Amino acid sequence: MIRGIGIDIAQVSRMEAAVERHGPRFLKRLFTETELAYCQRHRDPGRHYAARFAAKEATMKALGTGWNGAVSWKSIEVVNLPSGEPTLRLSGTTLETARHIGATTAFVTLSHDAGLAVACVVLEGPGAGDGTRRGAPVEGVEPPPAGGPPGEAAGA
């Protein structure tokens, strides 16, 4: 069951300007040592920082918290599986919030092109969890009848 969905977009130039203006202090406030090392080993670290920043924002949206004092930047870490696929490592109250909404699995996609970085995060969990359900039914939309999509005859 989907427990939360978030998406965010970031301008690479804004991230690069913030890094230039505030230096390492800015980066260390937002990113873990693992994230810093990952971004720095690439030829164009700005786009990688922007994509990870967007993923952190998208995670906050998926959790339903937005940016607040209970969720910190570094408690959301974007890490890569051995396959290279990005995923999340949550900690502290951010992890507690994910558990509260019943999220057990994160799906993350990152992309950057034409000066923009985008991230989408889907949090998934089994069943109904603790009863906390985000989202709302769409009025007037009924599930399709058994046997196929609307308008198709059964067995066609």
mmCIF file of C-alpha atoms in Angstrom:
data_model
loop_
_atom_site.group_PDB
_atom_site.id
_atom_site.type_symbol
_atom_site.label_atom_id
_atom_site.label_comp_id
_atom_site.label_asym_id
_atom_site.label_seq_id
_atom_site.Cartn_x
_atom_site.Cartn_y
_atom_site.Cartn_z
ATOM 1 C CA MET A 1 0.000 0.000 0.000
ATOM 2 C CA ILE A 2 1.318 3.437 -0.865
ATOM 3 C CA ARG A 3 1.866 5.421 2.330
ATOM 4 C CA GLY A 4 3.149 8.649 0.740
ATOM 5 C CA ILE A 5 4.294 10.241 -2.504
ATOM 6 C CA GLY A 6 6.478 13.291 -2.917
ATOM 7 C CA ILE A 7 8.136 15.089 -5.801
ATOM 8 C CA ASP A 8 10.454 18.071 -5.923
ATOM 9 C CA ILE A 9 12.488 19.987 -8.471
ATOM 10 C CA ALA A 10 15.620 22.033 -7.825
ATOM 11 C CA GLN A 11 17.624 24.438 -9.976
ATOM 12 C CA VAL A 12 21.216 23.297 -10.223
ATOM 13 C CA SER A 13 22.409 26.922 -10.507
ATOM 14 C CA ARG A 14 20.749 27.853 -7.181
ATOM 15 C CA MET A 15 22.479 24.941 -5.451
ATOM 16 C CA GLU A 16 25.813 25.912 -6.988
ATOM 17 C CA ALA A 17 25.328 29.571 -5.959
ATOM 18 C CA ALA A 18 24.512 28.539 -2.374
ATOM 19 C CA VAL A 19 27.623 26.351 -2.232
ATOM 20 C CA GLU A 20 29.741 29.215 -3.588
ATOM 21 C CA ARG A 21 28.219 31.709 -1.155
ATOM 22 C CA HIS A 22 28.248 29.559 2.008
ATOM 23 C CA GLY A 23 30.910 26.967 1.260
ATOM 24 C CA PRO A 24 31.444 23.677 3.075
ATOM 25 C CA ARG A 25 29.371 24.800 6.079
ATOM 26 C CA PHE A 26 26.255 24.844 3.885
ATOM 27 C CA LEU A 27 26.951 21.405 2.447
ATOM 28 C CA LYS A 28 27.675 19.871 5.862
ATOM 29 C CA ARG A 29 24.365 21.188 7.190
ATOM 30 C CA LEU A 30 22.378 19.460 4.418
ATOM 31 C CA PHE A 31 24.298 16.333 3.470
ATOM 32 C CA THR A 32 25.860 13.352 5.240
ATOM 33 C CA GLU A 33 29.502 12.390 4.745
ATOM 34 C CA THR A 34 28.371 9.575 2.421
ATOM 35 C CA GLU A 35 26.365 12.004 0.271
ATOM 36 C CA LEU A 36 29.202 14.534 0.187
ATOM 37 C CA ALA A 37 31.678 11.868 -0.939
ATOM 38 C CA TYR A 38 29.292 10.620 -3.648
ATOM 39 C CA CYS A 39 28.680 14.087 -5.096
ATOM 40 C CA GLN A 40 32.325 15.180 -4.945
ATOM 41 C CA ARG A 41 33.568 12.215 -6.920
ATOM 42 C CA HIS A 42 31.540 13.317 -9.942
ATOM 43 C CA ARG A 43 32.728 15.792 -12.570
ATOM 44 C CA ASP A 44 29.710 18.058 -11.967
ATOM 45 C CA PRO A 45 28.863 17.799 -8.244
ATOM 46 C CA GLY A 46 26.284 20.623 -8.337
ATOM 47 C CA ARG A 47 23.700 18.583 -10.204
ATOM 48 C CA HIS A 48 24.178 15.653 -7.825
ATOM 49 C CA TYR A 49 23.762 17.909 -4.784
ATOM 50 C CA ALA A 50 20.621 19.406 -6.362
ATOM 51 C CA ALA A 51 19.147 15.951 -7.054
ATOM 52 C CA ARG A 52 19.793 14.817 -3.477
ATOM 53 C CA PHE A 53 18.349 18.047 -2.110
ATOM 54 C CA ALA A 54 15.227 17.472 -4.235
ATOM 55 C CA ALA A 55 15.019 13.898 -2.888
ATOM 56 C CA LYS A 56 15.134 15.173 0.696
ATOM 57 C CA GLU A 57 12.330 17.659 -0.052
ATOM 58 C CA ALA A 58 10.316 14.954 -1.844
ATOM 59 C CA THR A 59 10.753 12.670 1.171
ATOM 60 C CA MET A 60 9.403 15.357 3.492
ATOM 61 C CA LYS A 61 6.371 15.688 1.232
ATOM 62 C CA ALA A 62 5.882 11.909 1.115
ATOM 63 C CA LEU A 63 6.020 11.791 4.920
ATOM 64 C CA GLY A 64 3.422 14.564 5.088
ATOM 65 C CA THR A 65 5.610 16.727 7.323
ATOM 66 C CA GLY A 66 7.115 19.254 4.980
ATOM 67 C CA TRP A 67 10.204 20.863 6.414
ATOM 68 C CA ASN A 68 9.812 21.219 10.160
ATOM 69 C CA GLY A 69 11.910 20.923 13.283
ATOM 70 C CA ALA A 70 11.107 17.226 13.695
ATOM 71 C CA VAL A 71 12.616 16.327 10.318
ATOM 72 C CA SER A 72 16.210 17.314 9.665
ATOM 73 C CA TRP A 73 18.094 17.377 6.380
ATOM 74 C CA LYS A 74 20.712 14.871 7.473
ATOM 75 C CA SER A 75 18.125 12.436 8.882
ATOM 76 C CA ILE A 76 17.177 11.796 5.244
ATOM 77 C CA GLU A 77 20.154 10.268 3.469
ATOM 78 C CA VAL A 78 20.146 9.351 -0.219
ATOM 79 C CA VAL A 79 22.321 6.286 -0.698
ATOM 80 C CA ASN A 80 22.880 3.959 -3.624
ATOM 81 C CA LEU A 81 22.336 0.222 -3.635
ATOM 82 C CA PRO A 82 25.121 -1.918 -5.162
ATOM 83 C CA SER A 83 23.130 -1.806 -8.429
ATOM 84 C CA GLY A 84 23.427 2.005 -8.411
ATOM 85 C CA GLU A 85 19.719 2.471 -7.682
ATOM 86 C CA PRO A 86 19.108 5.330 -5.239
ATOM 87 C CA THR A 87 17.242 4.660 -2.017
ATOM 88 C CA LEU A 88 16.781 6.292 1.382
ATOM 89 C CA ARG A 89 18.365 5.760 4.758
ATOM 90 C CA LEU A 90 16.234 7.474 7.422
ATOM 91 C CA SER A 91 17.181 8.108 11.042
ATOM 92 C CA GLY A 92 15.928 9.773 14.207
ATOM 93 C CA THR A 93 12.481 11.347 14.259
ATOM 94 C CA THR A 94 12.294 11.070 10.467
ATOM 95 C CA LEU A 95 12.498 7.293 10.781
ATOM 96 C CA GLU A 96 9.901 7.402 13.575
ATOM 97 C CA THR A 97 7.564 9.413 11.328
ATOM 98 C CA ALA A 98 7.989 6.887 8.501
ATOM 99 C CA ARG A 99 7.174 4.058 10.892
ATOM 100 C CA HIS A 100 4.155 5.960 12.205
ATOM 101 C CA ILE A 101 2.596 6.195 8.730
ATOM 102 C CA GLY A 102 3.402 2.532 8.098
ATOM 103 C CA ALA A 103 6.164 3.054 5.521
ATOM 104 C CA THR A 104 8.618 0.175 5.246
ATOM 105 C CA THR A 105 9.971 0.589 1.705
ATOM 106 C CA ALA A 106 11.140 3.615 -0.266
ATOM 107 C CA PHE A 107 11.307 3.997 -4.018
ATOM 108 C CA VAL A 108 13.433 6.913 -5.226
ATOM 109 C CA THR A 109 14.096 8.203 -8.693
ATOM 110 C CA LEU A 110 16.448 11.083 -9.510
ATOM 111 C CA SER A 111 17.070 12.907 -12.759
ATOM 112 C CA HIS A 112 18.904 16.020 -13.898
ATOM 113 C CA ASP A 113 18.888 17.803 -17.227
ATOM 114 C CA ALA A 114 18.861 21.331 -18.635
ATOM 115 C CA GLY A 115 19.889 22.885 -15.333
ATOM 116 C CA LEU A 116 17.177 21.170 -13.273
ATOM 117 C CA ALA A 117 17.184 18.218 -10.906
ATOM 118 C CA VAL A 118 14.044 16.315 -10.002
ATOM 119 C CA ALA A 119 13.286 13.592 -7.478
ATOM 120 C CA CYS A 120 10.251 11.454 -6.814
ATOM 121 C CA VAL A 121 9.817 9.408 -3.633
ATOM 122 C CA VAL A 122 7.168 6.766 -3.036
ATOM 123 C CA LEU A 123 6.833 5.287 0.440
ATOM 124 C CA GLU A 124 5.148 1.927 0.670
ATOM 125 C CA GLY A 125 4.062 -0.290 3.538
ATOM 126 C CA PRO A 126 1.972 -3.356 4.188
ATOM 127 C CA GLY A 127 -1.778 -3.280 4.760
ATOM 128 C CA ALA A 128 -3.407 -0.480 6.671
ATOM 129 C CA GLY A 129 -0.613 -0.052 9.239
ATOM 130 C CA ASP A 130 -1.843 1.832 12.294
ATOM 131 C CA GLY A 131 -4.893 3.160 10.475
ATOM 132 C CA THR A 132 -3.132 6.309 9.328
ATOM 133 C CA ARG A 133 -3.994 6.697 5.669
ATOM 134 C CA ARG A 134 -2.955 9.627 3.567
ATOM 135 C CA GLY A 135 -4.805 10.655 0.471
ATOM 136 C CA ALA A 136 -8.508 10.767 -0.167
ATOM 137 C CA PRO A 137 -10.909 8.886 -2.381
ATOM 138 C CA VAL A 138 -11.695 10.564 -5.681
ATOM 139 C CA GLU A 139 -15.364 11.479 -5.764
ATOM 140 C CA GLY A 140 -17.365 9.802 -8.494
ATOM 141 C CA VAL A 141 -14.684 7.277 -9.362
ATOM 142 C CA GLU A 142 -15.718 3.687 -8.942
ATOM 143 C CA PRO A 143 -13.379 0.731 -9.318
ATOM 144 C CA PRO A 144 -13.755 -1.059 -12.662
ATOM 145 C CA PRO A 145 -16.003 -4.100 -12.655
ATOM 146 C CA ALA A 146 -14.430 -7.532 -12.447
ATOM 147 C CA GLY A 147 -13.478 -8.826 -15.874
ATOM 148 C CA GLY A 148 -11.672 -5.839 -17.345
ATOM 149 C CA PRO A 149 -11.684 -2.111 -17.958
ATOM 150 C CA PRO A 150 -14.961 -0.252 -18.450
ATOM 151 C CA GLY A 151 -16.418 -0.573 -21.946
ATOM 152 C CA GLU A 152 -14.837 -3.955 -22.653
ATOM 153 C CA ALA A 153 -17.006 -7.013 -22.836
ATOM 154 C CA ALA A 154 -15.912 -9.859 -20.605
ATOM 155 C CA GLY A 155 -13.880 -12.391 -22.537
ATOM 156 C CA ALA A 156 -13.354 -10.026 -25.500
#
